[in-house]
Amino acid sequence: MSAVEAAPAAEAGRDFIRDIVAEDLAAGRVREVVTRFPPEPNGYLHIGHAKSICLNFGIAEEFGGRCHLRFDDTNPTKEEQEYIDAIQKDVRWLGFDWGRHLYHASDYFEQLYAWAEHLIEKGLAYIDDQLPEEMRAARGTLTEPGRNSPFRDRSVEENLRLFREMRDGKYPDGARVLRAKIDMASGNINLRDPVLYRILHASHPRTGDRWCIYPTYDFAHGQSDAIEGVTHSICTLEFEDHRPLYDWLIEHLPVPARPRQYEFARLNLAYTVMSKRFLKKLVDEGHVRGWDDPRMPTLSGLRRRGVPPETIREFVRRVGVARANSVVDLAMFDHAVRELLNRTAPRRMAVLRPLKLVIENYPEGQSEELEAVNNPEDAEAGTRHIPFGRELWIERNDFMEDPPKGFYRLAPAREVRLRYAYFVTCREVVKNAAGEVVELRCSYDPETRGGNAPDGRKVRGTIHWVAASKAVPAEIRLYHPLFTRPDPGGAGDLMADLNPNSLEIVSGAMLEPALAAGNSTEAVQFERQGYFCRDPDSGPDRLVFNRTIGLRDSWAKAQASG
Ligand code: ATP
Ligand code: MG
């Protein structure tokens, strides 16, 4: 896909699903709105899930209803407790609460089994002994009808006996399945006698070895909704073709309620893959350092990268809820991150690639404290004191020996402002045997304390710095997109589009001492560089910071010029 823009943003927080809910309430079709977020615990949640979470929990909040968290745990071979725990943590972190409404499809295995027998008794389901490939071949195509299974007309008694034997473990995996008896000639392939139960001799994280047959997604989902009294079962567009089956099952089973399914467009982000299966592959094959690697589009990765949950909620709100699929520009996400952090993140000074600057006329052994503003966007954030001394670190690329036109930072014989401190002039450039600049010898003007000259003279450049004697060394991790294409896999091979340089490690950065205090993992702004947060790999004698995002905002620029 080449179009990279957001769906029309929801106006005043309204969208077609909220309209449906409002109408159902107004018409009295529904008394209390009940939604659910139904993740399969086969991986960690990603930012696409955040859209579904915000929609389901958001609607429940706005309309005074409730939202359930339900684990769709019907495939024990792929599901793990680790994922169940991580999903709960991530939903809470995003700012939502399911209260006592935590459920599992596996809570309903007995009921679902009973309903399967009910269908058999009504002649609406049968046991099929065909091999998987025979079943596939008989299913037909979009243009050709399917063929009836030779086992389709088994008697109710035989079907019941076989189904019970399946449950009792008499048959190996794949030997038989239970299928709904609907219509092999249906134009909708989902109605061509879909599988309702399969044999799977696998231990389940919750039900252990009690079951060796498991319901399919289609058989579990709508019925679970009905059991919980869900009124609006909101899912993504790929389930649209499953809706007739959803409705067929609800109609033919003695369920306690009649939920309705509604579909909306998934969130797709440029340069990003959102499929747990693929994200798991990245983790398993070691392309990233784990599910919470800050390069991952997972909620845990974004958290570790320093992205605040409010940002994700706001981004999802701006993307809106539409019925047509689209791909959202990454710059729109970045913009939301910067916008919030610009307002909230404390400013600090940090030098990523240090170059020594010595002030020759600053007395040896002397030091002082200078006052620095914590956040120019937030007067209440106050000020702090930063140490200053004779030896400082400045950013290597804030100096050029032979500056081109337009470079206003430090250069031989040039004067610049050290932020919050003094004017300094470069007097001498010291090089090593290889000819590399290793130190700058400067002078300062004591009259310019605080950053202004009493004689009114101006300097064009202001650079940041850290006092060498008090600086704290740190490792800085810079992240770049995981993929080199806006549409990863667009040329056929997803793995070939992995960006080999998505992680850049800068060791030996120098930070102002305030950054070593405390252990908050909230993002701060490194002045002139971007937003960074302390990584949990930090310890008592090791500091690691992640770059959340750089300062440059191409989205805001494009918006302004467009
Ligand atoms: P994945 O392909 O990443 O595994 P999934 O749809 O299989 O996603 P589920 O655990 O089944 O993952 O998803 C839980 C809910 O989240 C579903 O209702 C699904 O529709 C929704 N969801 C998943 N991905 C997105 C997305 N990119 N945008 C919006 N909603 C999503
Ligand atoms: Mg799924």
PDB file of N, CA, C and O in Angstrom, residues 257-313:
ATOM      1  N   ALA A 257     -28.385 -14.743  25.504  1.00  0.00           N
ATOM      2  CA  ALA A 257     -28.459 -13.369  24.996  1.00  0.00           C
ATOM      3  C   ALA A 257     -28.092 -13.382  23.521  1.00  0.00           C
ATOM      4  O   ALA A 257     -27.547 -14.362  23.015  1.00  0.00           O
ATOM      5  N   ARG A 258     -28.393 -12.275  22.849  1.00  0.00           N
ATOM      6  CA  ARG A 258     -28.121 -12.200  21.420  1.00  0.00           C
ATOM      7  C   ARG A 258     -27.195 -11.043  21.088  1.00  0.00           C
ATOM      8  O   ARG A 258     -27.639  -9.970  20.698  1.00  0.00           O
ATOM      9  N   PRO A 259     -25.924 -11.286  21.254  1.00  0.00           N
ATOM     10  CA  PRO A 259     -24.958 -10.238  20.929  1.00  0.00           C
ATOM     11  C   PRO A 259     -24.915  -9.993  19.426  1.00  0.00           C
ATOM     12  O   PRO A 259     -25.289 -10.863  18.645  1.00  0.00           O
ATOM     13  N   ARG A 260     -24.479  -8.790  19.052  1.00  0.00           N
ATOM     14  CA  ARG A 260     -24.305  -8.478  17.629  1.00  0.00           C
ATOM     15  C   ARG A 260     -22.848  -8.127  17.369  1.00  0.00           C
ATOM     16  O   ARG A 260     -22.204  -7.475  18.183  1.00  0.00           O
ATOM     17  N   GLN A 261     -22.363  -8.567  16.232  1.00  0.00           N
ATOM     18  CA  GLN A 261     -20.969  -8.295  15.873  1.00  0.00           C
ATOM     19  C   GLN A 261     -20.872  -7.086  14.940  1.00  0.00           C
ATOM     20  O   GLN A 261     -21.655  -6.952  14.004  1.00  0.00           O
ATOM     21  N   TYR A 262     -19.898  -6.210  15.204  1.00  0.00           N
ATOM     22  CA  TYR A 262     -19.626  -5.046  14.333  1.00  0.00           C
ATOM     23  C   TYR A 262     -18.141  -5.022  14.020  1.00  0.00           C
ATOM     24  O   TYR A 262     -17.316  -5.334  14.878  1.00  0.00           O
ATOM     25  N   GLU A 263     -17.829  -4.633  12.795  1.00  0.00           N
ATOM     26  CA  GLU A 263     -16.427  -4.665  12.384  1.00  0.00           C
ATOM     27  C   GLU A 263     -15.902  -3.269  12.066  1.00  0.00           C
ATOM     28  O   GLU A 263     -16.617  -2.442  11.509  1.00  0.00           O
ATOM     29  N   PHE A 264     -14.644  -3.045  12.403  1.00  0.00           N
ATOM     30  CA  PHE A 264     -13.979  -1.777  12.074  1.00  0.00           C
ATOM     31  C   PHE A 264     -12.600  -2.092  11.484  1.00  0.00           C
ATOM     32  O   PHE A 264     -12.118  -3.227  11.575  1.00  0.00           O
ATOM     33  N   ALA A 265     -11.986  -1.066  10.901  1.00  0.00           N
ATOM     34  CA  ALA A 265     -10.691  -1.262  10.238  1.00  0.00           C
ATOM     35  C   ALA A 265      -9.571  -1.400  11.259  1.00  0.00           C
ATOM     36  O   ALA A 265      -9.502  -0.659  12.232  1.00  0.00           O
ATOM     37  N   ARG A 266      -8.662  -2.340  11.010  1.00  0.00           N
ATOM     38  CA  ARG A 266      -7.497  -2.496  11.881  1.00  0.00           C
ATOM     39  C   ARG A 266      -6.615  -1.266  11.771  1.00  0.00           C
ATOM     40  O   ARG A 266      -6.638  -0.559  10.778  1.00  0.00           O
ATOM     41  N   LEU A 267      -5.813  -1.078  12.780  1.00  0.00           N
ATOM     42  CA  LEU A 267      -4.770  -0.061  12.703  1.00  0.00           C
ATOM     43  C   LEU A 267      -3.563  -0.665  12.005  1.00  0.00           C
ATOM     44  O   LEU A 267      -3.070  -1.723  12.401  1.00  0.00           O
ATOM     45  N   ASN A 268      -3.127  -0.007  10.945  1.00  0.00           N
ATOM     46  CA  ASN A 268      -1.871  -0.374  10.295  1.00  0.00           C
ATOM     47  C   ASN A 268      -0.960   0.833  10.352  1.00  0.00           C
ATOM     48  O   ASN A 268      -1.399   1.956  10.103  1.00  0.00           O
ATOM     49  N   LEU A 269       0.292   0.611  10.664  1.00  0.00           N
ATOM     50  CA  LEU A 269       1.265   1.701  10.749  1.00  0.00           C
ATOM     51  C   LEU A 269       2.368   1.424   9.732  1.00  0.00           C
ATOM     52  O   LEU A 269       2.826   0.284   9.607  1.00  0.00           O
ATOM     53  N   ALA A 270       2.780   2.480   9.041  1.00  0.00           N
ATOM     54  CA  ALA A 270       3.878   2.318   8.095  1.00  0.00           C
ATOM     55  C   ALA A 270       5.138   1.843   8.841  1.00  0.00           C
ATOM     56  O   ALA A 270       5.313   2.123  10.022  1.00  0.00           O
ATOM     57  N   TYR A 271       5.998   1.121   8.154  1.00  0.00           N
ATOM     58  CA  TYR A 271       7.263   0.602   8.689  1.00  0.00           C
ATOM     59  C   TYR A 271       7.079  -0.362   9.850  1.00  0.00           C
ATOM     60  O   TYR A 271       8.012  -0.628  10.599  1.00  0.00           O
ATOM     61  N   THR A 272       5.847  -0.853  10.025  1.00  0.00           N
ATOM     62  CA  THR A 272       5.555  -1.635  11.218  1.00  0.00           C
ATOM     63  C   THR A 272       4.771  -2.884  10.842  1.00  0.00           C
ATOM     64  O   THR A 272       3.909  -2.825   9.974  1.00  0.00           O
ATOM     65  N   VAL A 273       5.098  -3.976  11.516  1.00  0.00           N
ATOM     66  CA  VAL A 273       4.330  -5.198  11.322  1.00  0.00           C
ATOM     67  C   VAL A 273       3.526  -5.448  12.578  1.00  0.00           C
ATOM     68  O   VAL A 273       4.052  -5.343  13.678  1.00  0.00           O
ATOM     69  N   MET A 274       2.251  -5.724  12.398  1.00  0.00           N
ATOM     70  CA  MET A 274       1.420  -5.997  13.557  1.00  0.00           C
ATOM     71  C   MET A 274       0.785  -7.362  13.450  1.00  0.00           C
ATOM     72  O   MET A 274      -0.349  -7.487  13.016  1.00  0.00           O
ATOM     73  N   SER A 275       1.530  -8.335  13.793  1.00  0.00           N
ATOM     74  CA  SER A 275       1.007  -9.683  13.844  1.00  0.00           C
ATOM     75  C   SER A 275       1.820 -10.364  14.930  1.00  0.00           C
ATOM     76  O   SER A 275       3.047 -10.368  14.878  1.00  0.00           O
ATOM     77  N   LYS A 276       1.117 -10.872  15.933  1.00  0.00           N
ATOM     78  CA  LYS A 276       1.838 -11.487  17.043  1.00  0.00           C
ATOM     79  C   LYS A 276       2.716 -12.632  16.558  1.00  0.00           C
ATOM     80  O   LYS A 276       3.805 -12.847  17.073  1.00  0.00           O
ATOM     81  N   ARG A 277       2.200 -13.335  15.554  1.00  0.00           N
ATOM     82  CA  ARG A 277       2.948 -14.476  15.041  1.00  0.00           C
ATOM     83  C   ARG A 277       4.313 -14.009  14.520  1.00  0.00           C
ATOM     84  O   ARG A 277       5.346 -14.597  14.800  1.00  0.00           O
ATOM     85  N   PHE A 278       4.291 -12.913  13.800  1.00  0.00           N
ATOM     86  CA  PHE A 278       5.551 -12.433  13.256  1.00  0.00           C
ATOM     87  C   PHE A 278       6.423 -11.780  14.330  1.00  0.00           C
ATOM     88  O   PHE A 278       7.643 -11.942  14.341  1.00  0.00           O
ATOM     89  N   LEU A 279       5.800 -11.061  15.228  1.00  0.00           N
ATOM     90  CA  LEU A 279       6.578 -10.441  16.309  1.00  0.00           C
ATOM     91  C   LEU A 279       7.264 -11.524  17.142  1.00  0.00           C
ATOM     92  O   LEU A 279       8.401 -11.365  17.590  1.00  0.00           O
ATOM     93  N   LYS A 280       6.562 -12.642  17.313  1.00  0.00           N
ATOM     94  CA  LYS A 280       7.141 -13.755  18.067  1.00  0.00           C
ATOM     95  C   LYS A 280       8.378 -14.299  17.345  1.00  0.00           C
ATOM     96  O   LYS A 280       9.375 -14.641  17.974  1.00  0.00           O
ATOM     97  N   LYS A 281       8.274 -14.359  16.039  1.00  0.00           N
ATOM     98  CA  LYS A 281       9.413 -14.834  15.244  1.00  0.00           C
ATOM     99  C   LYS A 281      10.636 -13.911  15.448  1.00  0.00           C
ATOM    100  O   LYS A 281      11.759 -14.381  15.608  1.00  0.00           O
ATOM    101  N   LEU A 282      10.391 -12.605  15.477  1.00  0.00           N
ATOM    102  CA  LEU A 282      11.498 -11.659  15.704  1.00  0.00           C
ATOM    103  C   LEU A 282      12.161 -11.923  17.056  1.00  0.00           C
ATOM    104  O   LEU A 282      13.386 -11.858  17.192  1.00  0.00           O
ATOM    105  N   VAL A 283      11.327 -12.220  18.049  1.00  0.00           N
ATOM    106  CA  VAL A 283      11.848 -12.495  19.386  1.00  0.00           C
ATOM    107  C   VAL A 283      12.588 -13.828  19.385  1.00  0.00           C
ATOM    108  O   VAL A 283      13.751 -13.914  19.802  1.00  0.00           O
ATOM    109  N   ASP A 284      11.925 -14.868  18.869  1.00  0.00           N
ATOM    110  CA  ASP A 284      12.498 -16.221  18.922  1.00  0.00           C
ATOM    111  C   ASP A 284      13.808 -16.311  18.144  1.00  0.00           C
ATOM    112  O   ASP A 284      14.713 -17.037  18.534  1.00  0.00           O
ATOM    113  N   GLU A 285      13.898 -15.601  17.050  1.00  0.00           N
ATOM    114  CA  GLU A 285      15.112 -15.684  16.235  1.00  0.00           C
ATOM    115  C   GLU A 285      16.170 -14.656  16.641  1.00  0.00           C
ATOM    116  O   GLU A 285      17.210 -14.538  15.998  1.00  0.00           O
ATOM    117  N   GLY A 286      15.879 -13.899  17.688  1.00  0.00           N
ATOM    118  CA  GLY A 286      16.887 -12.987  18.231  1.00  0.00           C
ATOM    119  C   GLY A 286      17.124 -11.724  17.414  1.00  0.00           C
ATOM    120  O   GLY A 286      18.149 -11.076  17.568  1.00  0.00           O
ATOM    121  N   HIS A 287      16.175 -11.364  16.557  1.00  0.00           N
ATOM    122  CA  HIS A 287      16.342 -10.110  15.808  1.00  0.00           C
ATOM    123  C   HIS A 287      16.132  -8.899  16.700  1.00  0.00           C
ATOM    124  O   HIS A 287      16.568  -7.795  16.390  1.00  0.00           O
ATOM    125  N   VAL A 288      15.412  -9.097  17.785  1.00  0.00           N
ATOM    126  CA  VAL A 288      15.247  -8.058  18.800  1.00  0.00           C
ATOM    127  C   VAL A 288      15.576  -8.701  20.142  1.00  0.00           C
ATOM    128  O   VAL A 288      15.733  -9.923  20.229  1.00  0.00           O
ATOM    129  N   ARG A 289      15.655  -7.881  21.195  1.00  0.00           N
ATOM    130  CA  ARG A 289      16.111  -8.408  22.480  1.00  0.00           C
ATOM    131  C   ARG A 289      14.974  -8.954  23.341  1.00  0.00           C
ATOM    132  O   ARG A 289      15.192  -9.306  24.484  1.00  0.00           O
ATOM    133  N   GLY A 290      13.773  -8.968  22.827  1.00  0.00           N
ATOM    134  CA  GLY A 290      12.641  -9.494  23.596  1.00  0.00           C
ATOM    135  C   GLY A 290      11.376  -8.809  23.152  1.00  0.00           C
ATOM    136  O   GLY A 290      11.402  -7.898  22.321  1.00  0.00           O
ATOM    137  N   TRP A 291      10.253  -9.243  23.724  1.00  0.00           N
ATOM    138  CA  TRP A 291       8.962  -8.642  23.378  1.00  0.00           C
ATOM    139  C   TRP A 291       8.928  -7.162  23.730  1.00  0.00           C
ATOM    140  O   TRP A 291       8.184  -6.391  23.130  1.00  0.00           O
ATOM    141  N   ASP A 292       9.698  -6.782  24.767  1.00  0.00           N
ATOM    142  CA  ASP A 292       9.653  -5.384  25.200  1.00  0.00           C
ATOM    143  C   ASP A 292      10.836  -4.601  24.655  1.00  0.00           C
ATOM    144  O   ASP A 292      11.160  -3.531  25.157  1.00  0.00           O
ATOM    145  N   ASP A 293      11.471  -5.110  23.634  1.00  0.00           N
ATOM    146  CA  ASP A 293      12.518  -4.328  22.973  1.00  0.00           C
ATOM    147  C   ASP A 293      11.891  -3.025  22.491  1.00  0.00           C
ATOM    148  O   ASP A 293      10.831  -3.026  21.875  1.00  0.00           O
ATOM    149  N   PRO A 294      12.545  -1.894  22.779  1.00  0.00           N
ATOM    150  CA  PRO A 294      11.941  -0.606  22.405  1.00  0.00           C
ATOM    151  C   PRO A 294      11.710  -0.421  20.906  1.00  0.00           C
ATOM    152  O   PRO A 294      11.024   0.500  20.505  1.00  0.00           O
ATOM    153  N   ARG A 295      12.259  -1.283  20.074  1.00  0.00           N
ATOM    154  CA  ARG A 295      11.971  -1.184  18.642  1.00  0.00           C
ATOM    155  C   ARG A 295      10.660  -1.840  18.276  1.00  0.00           C
ATOM    156  O   ARG A 295      10.143  -1.666  17.175  1.00  0.00           O
ATOM    157  N   MET A 296      10.130  -2.647  19.182  1.00  0.00           N
ATOM    158  CA  MET A 296       8.910  -3.410  18.882  1.00  0.00           C
ATOM    159  C   MET A 296       7.681  -2.510  18.979  1.00  0.00           C
ATOM    160  O   MET A 296       7.631  -1.608  19.804  1.00  0.00           O
ATOM    161  N   PRO A 297       6.655  -2.793  18.145  1.00  0.00           N
ATOM    162  CA  PRO A 297       5.410  -2.017  18.244  1.00  0.00           C
ATOM    163  C   PRO A 297       4.526  -2.523  19.370  1.00  0.00           C
ATOM    164  O   PRO A 297       3.355  -2.174  19.454  1.00  0.00           O
ATOM    165  N   THR A 298       5.083  -3.356  20.244  1.00  0.00           N
ATOM    166  CA  THR A 298       4.300  -3.869  21.369  1.00  0.00           C
ATOM    167  C   THR A 298       4.100  -2.764  22.401  1.00  0.00           C
ATOM    168  O   THR A 298       4.902  -1.830  22.495  1.00  0.00           O
ATOM    169  N   LEU A 299       3.064  -2.906  23.200  1.00  0.00           N
ATOM    170  CA  LEU A 299       2.843  -1.920  24.265  1.00  0.00           C
ATOM    171  C   LEU A 299       4.001  -1.968  25.258  1.00  0.00           C
ATOM    172  O   LEU A 299       4.457  -0.923  25.741  1.00  0.00           O
ATOM    173  N   SER A 300       4.504  -3.150  25.531  1.00  0.00           N
ATOM    174  CA  SER A 300       5.628  -3.239  26.475  1.00  0.00           C
ATOM    175  C   SER A 300       6.897  -2.615  25.872  1.00  0.00           C
ATOM    176  O   SER A 300       7.700  -2.023  26.590  1.00  0.00           O
ATOM    177  N   GLY A 301       7.066  -2.733  24.565  1.00  0.00           N
ATOM    178  CA  GLY A 301       8.209  -2.098  23.909  1.00  0.00           C
ATOM    179  C   GLY A 301       8.088  -0.587  23.924  1.00  0.00           C
ATOM    180  O   GLY A 301       9.050   0.131  24.196  1.00  0.00           O
ATOM    181  N   LEU A 302       6.876  -0.097  23.652  1.00  0.00           N
ATOM    182  CA  LEU A 302       6.658   1.354  23.660  1.00  0.00           C
ATOM    183  C   LEU A 302       6.854   1.914  25.069  1.00  0.00           C
ATOM    184  O   LEU A 302       7.412   2.991  25.254  1.00  0.00           O
ATOM    185  N   ARG A 303       6.398   1.150  26.059  1.00  0.00           N
ATOM    186  CA  ARG A 303       6.577   1.586  27.455  1.00  0.00           C
ATOM    187  C   ARG A 303       8.064   1.693  27.772  1.00  0.00           C
ATOM    188  O   ARG A 303       8.530   2.676  28.322  1.00  0.00           O
ATOM    189  N   ARG A 304       8.809   0.671  27.382  1.00  0.00           N
ATOM    190  CA  ARG A 304      10.247   0.678  27.666  1.00  0.00           C
ATOM    191  C   ARG A 304      10.952   1.790  26.903  1.00  0.00           C
ATOM    192  O   ARG A 304      11.970   2.319  27.334  1.00  0.00           O
ATOM    193  N   ARG A 305      10.398   2.151  25.764  1.00  0.00           N
ATOM    194  CA  ARG A 305      10.985   3.227  24.978  1.00  0.00           C
ATOM    195  C   ARG A 305      10.666   4.596  25.575  1.00  0.00           C
ATOM    196  O   ARG A 305      11.199   5.601  25.134  1.00  0.00           O
ATOM    197  N   GLY A 306       9.747   4.632  26.535  1.00  0.00           N
ATOM    198  CA  GLY A 306       9.442   5.905  27.182  1.00  0.00           C
ATOM    199  C   GLY A 306       8.205   6.592  26.647  1.00  0.00           C
ATOM    200  O   GLY A 306       7.940   7.752  26.976  1.00  0.00           O
ATOM    201  N   VAL A 307       7.433   5.893  25.821  1.00  0.00           N
ATOM    202  CA  VAL A 307       6.205   6.488  25.277  1.00  0.00           C
ATOM    203  C   VAL A 307       5.117   6.422  26.355  1.00  0.00           C
ATOM    204  O   VAL A 307       4.803   5.343  26.851  1.00  0.00           O
ATOM    205  N   PRO A 308       4.562   7.569  26.739  1.00  0.00           N
ATOM    206  CA  PRO A 308       3.544   7.542  27.793  1.00  0.00           C
ATOM    207  C   PRO A 308       2.220   6.961  27.275  1.00  0.00           C
ATOM    208  O   PRO A 308       1.884   7.158  26.106  1.00  0.00           O
ATOM    209  N   PRO A 309       1.473   6.293  28.131  1.00  0.00           N
ATOM    210  CA  PRO A 309       0.204   5.692  27.683  1.00  0.00           C
ATOM    211  C   PRO A 309      -0.788   6.731  27.165  1.00  0.00           C
ATOM    212  O   PRO A 309      -1.555   6.447  26.238  1.00  0.00           O
ATOM    213  N   GLU A 310      -0.759   7.944  27.737  1.00  0.00           N
ATOM    214  CA  GLU A 310      -1.679   8.998  27.246  1.00  0.00           C
ATOM    215  C   GLU A 310      -1.453   9.252  25.765  1.00  0.00           C
ATOM    216  O   GLU A 310      -2.387   9.560  25.033  1.00  0.00           O
ATOM    217  N   THR A 311      -0.190   9.182  25.359  1.00  0.00           N
ATOM    218  CA  THR A 311       0.135   9.424  23.957  1.00  0.00           C
ATOM    219  C   THR A 311      -0.527   8.386  23.059  1.00  0.00           C
ATOM    220  O   THR A 311      -1.039   8.703  21.989  1.00  0.00           O
ATOM    221  N   ILE A 312      -0.495   7.156  23.492  1.00  0.00           N
ATOM    222  CA  ILE A 312      -1.065   6.083  22.672  1.00  0.00           C
ATOM    223  C   ILE A 312      -2.578   6.270  22.584  1.00  0.00           C
ATOM    224  O   ILE A 312      -3.171   6.156  21.506  1.00  0.00           O
ATOM    225  N   ARG A 313      -3.191   6.617  23.701  1.00  0.00           N
ATOM    226  CA  ARG A 313      -4.647   6.846  23.674  1.00  0.00           C
ATOM    227  C   ARG A 313      -4.993   8.014  22.751  1.00  0.00           C
ATOM    228  O   ARG A 313      -5.951   7.941  21.972  1.00  0.00           O
TER     229      ARG A 313
END
